[in-house]
Amino acid sequence: RYPFVGFTPDREAGRDLLTVEGVSKTIDGVRVLHNVSFIVDKGDKIVLLSRNEAAKTALLGILAGTVEPDEGTVRWGVTTSRAYLPRDTSAEFDGCSLNLIDWLRQYSRDKSESFVRGFLGRMLFSGDETLKQVSVLSGGEKMRCMFSRLMLSGANVLLLDDPTNHLDLESITAVNNGLIAFPGTMLFASRDHEFIQTIANRVVELTPNGIYDNRIAFDDYLVNETARARVEELYGTGE
C-alpha cells in the first residue's frame, strides 16, 4: 500500500514572492549563517546545501518565522501562504493527549470527522488507528501526520527540513511524487541525491562566507568540478 501525497494551493502566488537580505545567525557561539541574501521567484524549487546541518535548519526556521535572525530581513509577498515541516517534530506531539483525528482537526477549516479522516487515510491511517494518541506515535507515523497537515494547509509555498526523515520507501516515493507535481514554490533540505535531483530546479549552498546560488538541476550542478568537490565534502564520495 502506497500513501498518496498531493498539494493543492488555495490560491496562486504572485510574482513578488520572497526577498532575503543580509541574514546572519549565530548558534551556541558558532556562526551558521552570514550575510545570506537571495530572491525567490515563483515556481522555484530550491534545495539548500551546507556542511553544517544547523545552517539549513536555521534558515528554514527563519523563513518560517520560528527563529529570529541576528541580522537581516525576510520579506514575503502578500499573496504567499506558507507551510513548514521542521526537522524535529517532537514539539508537535510530545505530551499531547489528542488522538490523530482531533490533532489534525486543529488545522482543518472543515472540522467534520469524515473530512479529517480523508486526509489521514491518504497517509494510510484508518479505522481504530486514527484513535491512537499522537504522543505514542513512532517517528515515521509522526511524519505521516505532518504530511496530512501539510496537505490540509492549502499553502502555495512549502518549507521542508529533511522531509523524508523516518519515512519508509513507499512513503518517500509518495512524497517525492507529490513534490514533483506541486505547482507552487518550495525550499527544502535533504541528503537524498535522487530526491534532490528529481525535485530541485535551483541549488543554494550556504557557506560561512555567504552563498553559492545556481539556477540549475542538482546533477548539472555536480558537473562543475569545484562544486563537485564541495558536494563530496558535504555528502561523501558515495553520493
PDB file of C-alpha atoms in Angstrom:
ATOM      1  CA  ARG A   1       0.000   0.000   0.000  1.00  0.00           C
ATOM      2  CA  TYR A   2       1.289   3.382  -1.010  1.00  0.00           C
ATOM      3  CA  PRO A   3       0.332   6.649   0.671  1.00  0.00           C
ATOM      4  CA  PHE A   4      -0.929   9.468  -1.507  1.00  0.00           C
ATOM      5  CA  VAL A   5       0.735  12.876  -1.192  1.00  0.00           C
ATOM      6  CA  GLY A   6      -0.720  15.759  -3.148  1.00  0.00           C
ATOM      7  CA  PHE A   7      -0.619  19.511  -2.513  1.00  0.00           C
ATOM      8  CA  THR A   8      -3.272  21.858  -3.874  1.00  0.00           C
ATOM      9  CA  PRO A   9      -2.658  25.553  -3.139  1.00  0.00           C
ATOM     10  CA  ASP A  10      -5.750  27.554  -2.225  1.00  0.00           C
ATOM     11  CA  ARG A  11      -4.548  30.363  -4.466  1.00  0.00           C
ATOM     12  CA  GLU A  12      -1.723  31.121  -6.846  1.00  0.00           C
ATOM     13  CA  ALA A  13       1.134  33.239  -5.568  1.00  0.00           C
ATOM     14  CA  GLY A  14       2.034  36.452  -7.320  1.00  0.00           C
ATOM     15  CA  ARG A  15       5.407  37.338  -8.800  1.00  0.00           C
ATOM     16  CA  ASP A  16       6.610  39.116  -5.636  1.00  0.00           C
ATOM     17  CA  LEU A  17       7.391  36.039  -3.569  1.00  0.00           C
ATOM     18  CA  LEU A  18      10.363  36.259  -1.183  1.00  0.00           C
ATOM     19  CA  THR A  19      13.346  38.525  -0.636  1.00  0.00           C
ATOM     20  CA  VAL A  20      16.063  37.607   1.888  1.00  0.00           C
ATOM     21  CA  GLU A  21      18.557  40.357   2.684  1.00  0.00           C
ATOM     22  CA  GLY A  22      21.706  40.139   4.823  1.00  0.00           C
ATOM     23  CA  VAL A  23      20.506  37.355   7.127  1.00  0.00           C
ATOM     24  CA  SER A  24      23.043  36.215   9.727  1.00  0.00           C
ATOM     25  CA  LYS A  25      22.681  33.823  12.647  1.00  0.00           C
ATOM     26  CA  THR A  26      24.989  32.537  15.387  1.00  0.00           C
ATOM     27  CA  ILE A  27      24.037  29.458  17.423  1.00  0.00           C
ATOM     28  CA  ASP A  28      25.962  28.436  20.549  1.00  0.00           C
ATOM     29  CA  GLY A  29      28.839  30.694  19.551  1.00  0.00           C
ATOM     30  CA  VAL A  30      29.076  29.294  16.008  1.00  0.00           C
ATOM     31  CA  ARG A  31      28.165  31.482  13.041  1.00  0.00           C
ATOM     32  CA  VAL A  32      25.925  29.280  10.892  1.00  0.00           C
ATOM     33  CA  LEU A  33      24.598  31.973   8.536  1.00  0.00           C
ATOM     34  CA  HIS A  34      26.489  35.028   7.319  1.00  0.00           C
ATOM     35  CA  ASN A  35      25.041  37.800   5.178  1.00  0.00           C
ATOM     36  CA  VAL A  36      22.657  35.487   3.300  1.00  0.00           C
ATOM     37  CA  SER A  37      20.828  37.318   0.521  1.00  0.00           C
ATOM     38  CA  PHE A  38      18.747  35.951  -2.353  1.00  0.00           C
ATOM     39  CA  ILE A  39      15.427  36.405  -4.126  1.00  0.00           C
ATOM     40  CA  VAL A  40      12.989  33.542  -4.624  1.00  0.00           C
ATOM     41  CA  ASP A  41      10.920  33.580  -7.793  1.00  0.00           C
ATOM     42  CA  LYS A  42       7.570  31.967  -8.372  1.00  0.00           C
ATOM     43  CA  GLY A  43       7.999  28.265  -9.208  1.00  0.00           C
ATOM     44  CA  ASP A  44      11.478  27.920  -7.688  1.00  0.00           C
ATOM     45  CA  LYS A  45      12.151  24.581  -6.026  1.00  0.00           C
ATOM     46  CA  ILE A  46      15.321  25.310  -4.100  1.00  0.00           C
ATOM     47  CA  VAL A  47      17.462  22.740  -2.319  1.00  0.00           C
ATOM     48  CA  LEU A  48      19.593  24.158   0.479  1.00  0.00           C
ATOM     49  CA  LEU A  49      23.051  22.617   0.905  1.00  0.00           C
ATOM     50  CA  SER A  50      25.530  23.151   3.718  1.00  0.00           C
ATOM     51  CA  ARG A  51      28.355  21.371   5.517  1.00  0.00           C
ATOM     52  CA  ASN A  52      26.605  22.474   8.704  1.00  0.00           C
ATOM     53  CA  GLU A  53      23.165  20.920   9.189  1.00  0.00           C
ATOM     54  CA  ALA A  54      22.331  23.692  11.663  1.00  0.00           C
ATOM     55  CA  ALA A  55      22.681  26.293   8.887  1.00  0.00           C
ATOM     56  CA  LYS A  56      19.922  24.763   6.773  1.00  0.00           C
ATOM     57  CA  THR A  57      17.657  24.253   9.781  1.00  0.00           C
ATOM     58  CA  ALA A  58      18.268  27.820  10.984  1.00  0.00           C
ATOM     59  CA  LEU A  59      17.499  29.367   7.604  1.00  0.00           C
ATOM     60  CA  LEU A  60      14.302  27.373   7.135  1.00  0.00           C
ATOM     61  CA  GLY A  61      13.242  28.305  10.666  1.00  0.00           C
ATOM     62  CA  ILE A  62      13.934  31.976   9.942  1.00  0.00           C
ATOM     63  CA  LEU A  63      11.913  31.809   6.728  1.00  0.00           C
ATOM     64  CA  ALA A  64       9.078  30.088   8.617  1.00  0.00           C
ATOM     65  CA  GLY A  65       9.155  32.726  11.357  1.00  0.00           C
ATOM     66  CA  THR A  66      10.010  30.331  14.194  1.00  0.00           C
ATOM     67  CA  VAL A  67      13.624  31.550  14.524  1.00  0.00           C
ATOM     68  CA  GLU A  68      14.762  35.167  14.761  1.00  0.00           C
ATOM     69  CA  PRO A  69      17.813  36.203  12.697  1.00  0.00           C
ATOM     70  CA  ASP A  70      20.582  38.133  14.417  1.00  0.00           C
ATOM     71  CA  GLU A  71      20.733  40.462  11.441  1.00  0.00           C
ATOM     72  CA  GLY A  72      18.915  40.909   8.159  1.00  0.00           C
ATOM     73  CA  THR A  73      15.350  40.813   6.905  1.00  0.00           C
ATOM     74  CA  VAL A  74      12.929  38.344   5.326  1.00  0.00           C
ATOM     75  CA  ARG A  75      10.128  39.820   3.211  1.00  0.00           C
ATOM     76  CA  TRP A  76       7.318  37.589   1.934  1.00  0.00           C
ATOM     77  CA  GLY A  77       4.958  38.656  -0.834  1.00  0.00           C
ATOM     78  CA  VAL A  78       1.386  39.413   0.266  1.00  0.00           C
ATOM     79  CA  THR A  79      -0.044  36.602  -1.888  1.00  0.00           C
ATOM     80  CA  THR A  80       2.102  33.873  -0.318  1.00  0.00           C
ATOM     81  CA  SER A  81       0.903  31.310   2.193  1.00  0.00           C
ATOM     82  CA  ARG A  82       3.481  29.058   3.820  1.00  0.00           C
ATOM     83  CA  ALA A  83       3.559  25.595   5.376  1.00  0.00           C
ATOM     84  CA  TYR A  84       6.597  24.439   7.348  1.00  0.00           C
ATOM     85  CA  LEU A  85       7.889  20.966   8.149  1.00  0.00           C
ATOM     86  CA  PRO A  86      10.646  21.207  10.808  1.00  0.00           C
ATOM     87  CA  ARG A  87      13.378  18.606  11.146  1.00  0.00           C
ATOM     88  CA  ASP A  88      12.395  17.980  14.762  1.00  0.00           C
ATOM     89  CA  THR A  89       8.640  17.446  15.083  1.00  0.00           C
ATOM     90  CA  SER A  90       8.651  16.434  18.764  1.00  0.00           C
ATOM     91  CA  ALA A  91       7.151  19.742  19.910  1.00  0.00           C
ATOM     92  CA  GLU A  92       4.056  18.987  17.820  1.00  0.00           C
ATOM     93  CA  PHE A  93       3.347  15.681  19.577  1.00  0.00           C
ATOM     94  CA  ASP A  94       5.148  15.267  22.911  1.00  0.00           C
ATOM     95  CA  GLY A  95       2.795  15.460  25.874  1.00  0.00           C
ATOM     96  CA  CYS A  96      -0.251  15.793  23.614  1.00  0.00           C
ATOM     97  CA  SER A  97      -3.254  13.678  24.695  1.00  0.00           C
ATOM     98  CA  LEU A  98      -5.234  14.159  21.482  1.00  0.00           C
ATOM     99  CA  ASN A  99      -5.922  11.292  19.103  1.00  0.00           C
ATOM    100  CA  LEU A 100      -4.984  11.563  15.430  1.00  0.00           C
ATOM    101  CA  ILE A 101      -8.398  12.836  14.352  1.00  0.00           C
ATOM    102  CA  ASP A 102      -8.597  15.594  16.965  1.00  0.00           C
ATOM    103  CA  TRP A 103      -4.936  16.535  16.446  1.00  0.00           C
ATOM    104  CA  LEU A 104      -5.408  17.048  12.712  1.00  0.00           C
ATOM    105  CA  ARG A 105      -8.809  18.680  13.196  1.00  0.00           C
ATOM    106  CA  GLN A 106      -6.998  21.627  14.854  1.00  0.00           C
ATOM    107  CA  TYR A 107      -5.502  22.545  11.477  1.00  0.00           C
ATOM    108  CA  SER A 108      -8.581  21.971   9.307  1.00  0.00           C
ATOM    109  CA  ARG A 109     -11.143  24.555   8.295  1.00  0.00           C
ATOM    110  CA  ASP A 110     -13.628  21.711   7.784  1.00  0.00           C
ATOM    111  CA  LYS A 111     -13.971  20.148  11.240  1.00  0.00           C
ATOM    112  CA  SER A 112     -16.079  17.166  10.158  1.00  0.00           C
ATOM    113  CA  GLU A 113     -14.628  13.801  11.106  1.00  0.00           C
ATOM    114  CA  SER A 114     -15.106  12.363   7.615  1.00  0.00           C
ATOM    115  CA  PHE A 115     -13.113  15.198   6.046  1.00  0.00           C
ATOM    116  CA  VAL A 116     -10.252  14.868   8.519  1.00  0.00           C
ATOM    117  CA  ARG A 117     -10.247  11.075   8.192  1.00  0.00           C
ATOM    118  CA  GLY A 118      -9.858  11.523   4.442  1.00  0.00           C
ATOM    119  CA  PHE A 119      -6.520  13.276   4.863  1.00  0.00           C
ATOM    120  CA  LEU A 120      -5.352  10.753   7.446  1.00  0.00           C
ATOM    121  CA  GLY A 121      -6.352   7.980   5.051  1.00  0.00           C
ATOM    122  CA  ARG A 122      -4.095   9.416   2.378  1.00  0.00           C
ATOM    123  CA  MET A 123      -1.210   8.643   4.711  1.00  0.00           C
ATOM    124  CA  LEU A 124      -2.581   5.158   5.487  1.00  0.00           C
ATOM    125  CA  PHE A 125      -4.167   5.889   8.871  1.00  0.00           C
ATOM    126  CA  SER A 126      -7.544   4.184   9.066  1.00  0.00           C
ATOM    127  CA  GLY A 127     -10.012   2.566  11.460  1.00  0.00           C
ATOM    128  CA  ASP A 128      -9.076   2.392  15.128  1.00  0.00           C
ATOM    129  CA  GLU A 129      -5.561   3.560  14.262  1.00  0.00           C
ATOM    130  CA  THR A 130      -6.902   7.113  13.987  1.00  0.00           C
ATOM    131  CA  LEU A 131      -7.929   6.975  17.667  1.00  0.00           C
ATOM    132  CA  LYS A 132      -4.367   6.489  18.937  1.00  0.00           C
ATOM    133  CA  GLN A 133      -2.860   9.296  20.995  1.00  0.00           C
ATOM    134  CA  VAL A 134      -0.344  11.205  18.918  1.00  0.00           C
ATOM    135  CA  SER A 135       2.164  11.180  21.779  1.00  0.00           C
ATOM    136  CA  VAL A 136       2.761   7.431  21.341  1.00  0.00           C
ATOM    137  CA  LEU A 137       3.341   7.500  17.570  1.00  0.00           C
ATOM    138  CA  SER A 138       6.602   6.335  16.040  1.00  0.00           C
ATOM    139  CA  GLY A 139       8.872   8.751  14.193  1.00  0.00           C
ATOM    140  CA  GLY A 140       7.546   7.599  10.828  1.00  0.00           C
ATOM    141  CA  GLU A 141       3.926   7.903  11.945  1.00  0.00           C
ATOM    142  CA  LYS A 142       4.532  11.434  13.190  1.00  0.00           C
ATOM    143  CA  MET A 143       5.994  12.409   9.817  1.00  0.00           C
ATOM    144  CA  ARG A 144       2.974  10.934   8.040  1.00  0.00           C
ATOM    145  CA  CYS A 145       0.728  13.012  10.325  1.00  0.00           C
ATOM    146  CA  MET A 146       2.734  16.098   9.440  1.00  0.00           C
ATOM    147  CA  PHE A 147       2.222  15.440   5.736  1.00  0.00           C
ATOM    148  CA  SER A 148      -1.522  15.104   6.333  1.00  0.00           C
ATOM    149  CA  ARG A 149      -1.319  18.536   7.952  1.00  0.00           C
ATOM    150  CA  LEU A 150       0.742  19.986   5.098  1.00  0.00           C
ATOM    151  CA  MET A 151      -1.777  18.738   2.535  1.00  0.00           C
ATOM    152  CA  LEU A 152      -4.582  20.382   4.524  1.00  0.00           C
ATOM    153  CA  SER A 153      -2.800  23.738   4.585  1.00  0.00           C
ATOM    154  CA  GLY A 154      -3.502  24.829   1.018  1.00  0.00           C
ATOM    155  CA  ALA A 155      -0.165  26.665   1.080  1.00  0.00           C
ATOM    156  CA  ASN A 156       1.496  27.887  -2.111  1.00  0.00           C
ATOM    157  CA  VAL A 157       4.979  27.819  -0.524  1.00  0.00           C
ATOM    158  CA  LEU A 158       6.453  24.779   1.263  1.00  0.00           C
ATOM    159  CA  LEU A 159       9.428  24.935   3.657  1.00  0.00           C
ATOM    160  CA  LEU A 160      10.669  21.394   4.308  1.00  0.00           C
ATOM    161  CA  ASP A 161      13.585  20.381   6.528  1.00  0.00           C
ATOM    162  CA  ASP A 162      14.576  16.791   5.668  1.00  0.00           C
ATOM    163  CA  PRO A 163      11.068  15.714   4.576  1.00  0.00           C
ATOM    164  CA  THR A 164      11.976  12.022   4.116  1.00  0.00           C
ATOM    165  CA  ASN A 165      13.280  11.645   7.690  1.00  0.00           C
ATOM    166  CA  HIS A 166      11.897   8.484   9.378  1.00  0.00           C
ATOM    167  CA  LEU A 167       9.814   7.534   6.322  1.00  0.00           C
ATOM    168  CA  ASP A 168       9.756   4.104   4.684  1.00  0.00           C
ATOM    169  CA  LEU A 169      10.420   3.622   0.969  1.00  0.00           C
ATOM    170  CA  GLU A 170       6.729   3.696  -0.008  1.00  0.00           C
ATOM    171  CA  SER A 171       6.174   6.969   1.844  1.00  0.00           C
ATOM    172  CA  ILE A 172       9.358   8.511   0.412  1.00  0.00           C
ATOM    173  CA  THR A 173       8.177   7.641  -3.097  1.00  0.00           C
ATOM    174  CA  ALA A 174       4.782   9.217  -2.428  1.00  0.00           C
ATOM    175  CA  VAL A 175       6.353  12.389  -1.011  1.00  0.00           C
ATOM    176  CA  ASN A 176       8.790  12.558  -3.932  1.00  0.00           C
ATOM    177  CA  ASN A 177       5.988  12.276  -6.492  1.00  0.00           C
ATOM    178  CA  GLY A 178       3.817  14.794  -4.643  1.00  0.00           C
ATOM    179  CA  LEU A 179       6.573  17.401  -4.535  1.00  0.00           C
ATOM    180  CA  ILE A 180       7.479  16.898  -8.193  1.00  0.00           C
ATOM    181  CA  ALA A 181       3.840  17.629  -9.059  1.00  0.00           C
ATOM    182  CA  PHE A 182       3.465  20.528  -6.587  1.00  0.00           C
ATOM    183  CA  PRO A 183       2.644  23.656  -8.649  1.00  0.00           C
ATOM    184  CA  GLY A 184       3.898  26.133  -6.054  1.00  0.00           C
ATOM    185  CA  THR A 185       7.295  27.182  -4.709  1.00  0.00           C
ATOM    186  CA  MET A 186       9.435  25.344  -2.190  1.00  0.00           C
ATOM    187  CA  LEU A 187      12.695  25.485  -0.270  1.00  0.00           C
ATOM    188  CA  PHE A 188      13.923  22.244   1.226  1.00  0.00           C
ATOM    189  CA  ALA A 189      16.881  20.450   2.770  1.00  0.00           C
ATOM    190  CA  SER A 190      17.662  16.814   2.032  1.00  0.00           C
ATOM    191  CA  ARG A 191      20.579  14.381   1.830  1.00  0.00           C
ATOM    192  CA  ASP A 192      18.878  12.096  -0.707  1.00  0.00           C
ATOM    193  CA  HIS A 193      20.529  12.533  -4.120  1.00  0.00           C
ATOM    194  CA  GLU A 194      17.636  11.182  -6.191  1.00  0.00           C
ATOM    195  CA  PHE A 195      15.099  13.157  -4.189  1.00  0.00           C
ATOM    196  CA  ILE A 196      17.036  16.384  -4.784  1.00  0.00           C
ATOM    197  CA  GLN A 197      17.664  15.701  -8.471  1.00  0.00           C
ATOM    198  CA  THR A 198      14.030  14.934  -9.294  1.00  0.00           C
ATOM    199  CA  ILE A 199      12.604  17.972  -7.479  1.00  0.00           C
ATOM    200  CA  ALA A 200      15.060  20.887  -7.322  1.00  0.00           C
ATOM    201  CA  ASN A 201      15.495  23.388 -10.149  1.00  0.00           C
ATOM    202  CA  ARG A 202      17.837  25.601  -8.141  1.00  0.00           C
ATOM    203  CA  VAL A 203      20.705  24.915  -5.718  1.00  0.00           C
ATOM    204  CA  VAL A 204      21.640  27.313  -2.920  1.00  0.00           C
ATOM    205  CA  GLU A 205      24.713  26.319  -0.919  1.00  0.00           C
ATOM    206  CA  LEU A 206      25.178  28.022   2.434  1.00  0.00           C
ATOM    207  CA  THR A 207      28.809  28.653   3.418  1.00  0.00           C
ATOM    208  CA  PRO A 208      30.425  30.556   6.328  1.00  0.00           C
ATOM    209  CA  ASN A 209      31.084  33.433   3.919  1.00  0.00           C
ATOM    210  CA  GLY A 210      27.794  33.645   2.055  1.00  0.00           C
ATOM    211  CA  ILE A 211      26.025  31.535  -0.565  1.00  0.00           C
ATOM    212  CA  TYR A 212      26.573  29.885  -3.939  1.00  0.00           C
ATOM    213  CA  ASP A 213      23.378  30.288  -5.938  1.00  0.00           C
ATOM    214  CA  ASN A 214      22.885  28.126  -9.037  1.00  0.00           C
ATOM    215  CA  ARG A 215      19.677  28.058 -11.090  1.00  0.00           C
ATOM    216  CA  ILE A 216      20.258  24.563 -12.409  1.00  0.00           C
ATOM    217  CA  ALA A 217      19.357  20.971 -11.594  1.00  0.00           C
ATOM    218  CA  PHE A 218      21.407  19.145  -8.977  1.00  0.00           C
ATOM    219  CA  ASP A 219      23.215  16.805 -11.383  1.00  0.00           C
ATOM    220  CA  ASP A 220      24.124  19.749 -13.608  1.00  0.00           C
ATOM    221  CA  TYR A 221      25.497  21.470 -10.540  1.00  0.00           C
ATOM    222  CA  LEU A 222      27.704  18.453  -9.870  1.00  0.00           C
ATOM    223  CA  VAL A 223      29.223  18.690 -13.350  1.00  0.00           C
ATOM    224  CA  ASN A 224      31.102  21.748 -12.181  1.00  0.00           C
ATOM    225  CA  GLU A 225      34.384  20.419 -10.803  1.00  0.00           C
ATOM    226  CA  THR A 226      34.602  22.915  -7.976  1.00  0.00           C
ATOM    227  CA  ALA A 227      31.007  22.322  -6.979  1.00  0.00           C
ATOM    228  CA  ARG A 228      31.526  18.555  -7.126  1.00  0.00           C
ATOM    229  CA  ALA A 229      34.437  18.813  -4.694  1.00  0.00           C
ATOM    230  CA  ARG A 230      32.282  20.816  -2.301  1.00  0.00           C
ATOM    231  CA  VAL A 231      29.401  18.345  -2.551  1.00  0.00           C
ATOM    232  CA  GLU A 232      31.743  15.408  -1.917  1.00  0.00           C
ATOM    233  CA  GLU A 233      32.717  17.123   1.317  1.00  0.00           C
ATOM    234  CA  LEU A 234      29.022  17.598   2.134  1.00  0.00           C
ATOM    235  CA  TYR A 235      27.770  14.134   1.249  1.00  0.00           C
ATOM    236  CA  GLY A 236      30.795  11.876   0.850  1.00  0.00           C
ATOM    237  CA  THR A 237      32.088  10.400  -2.411  1.00  0.00           C
ATOM    238  CA  GLY A 238      29.441   7.658  -2.366  1.00  0.00           C
ATOM    239  CA  GLU A 239      26.595  10.069  -3.147  1.00  0.00           C
TER     240      GLU A 239
END
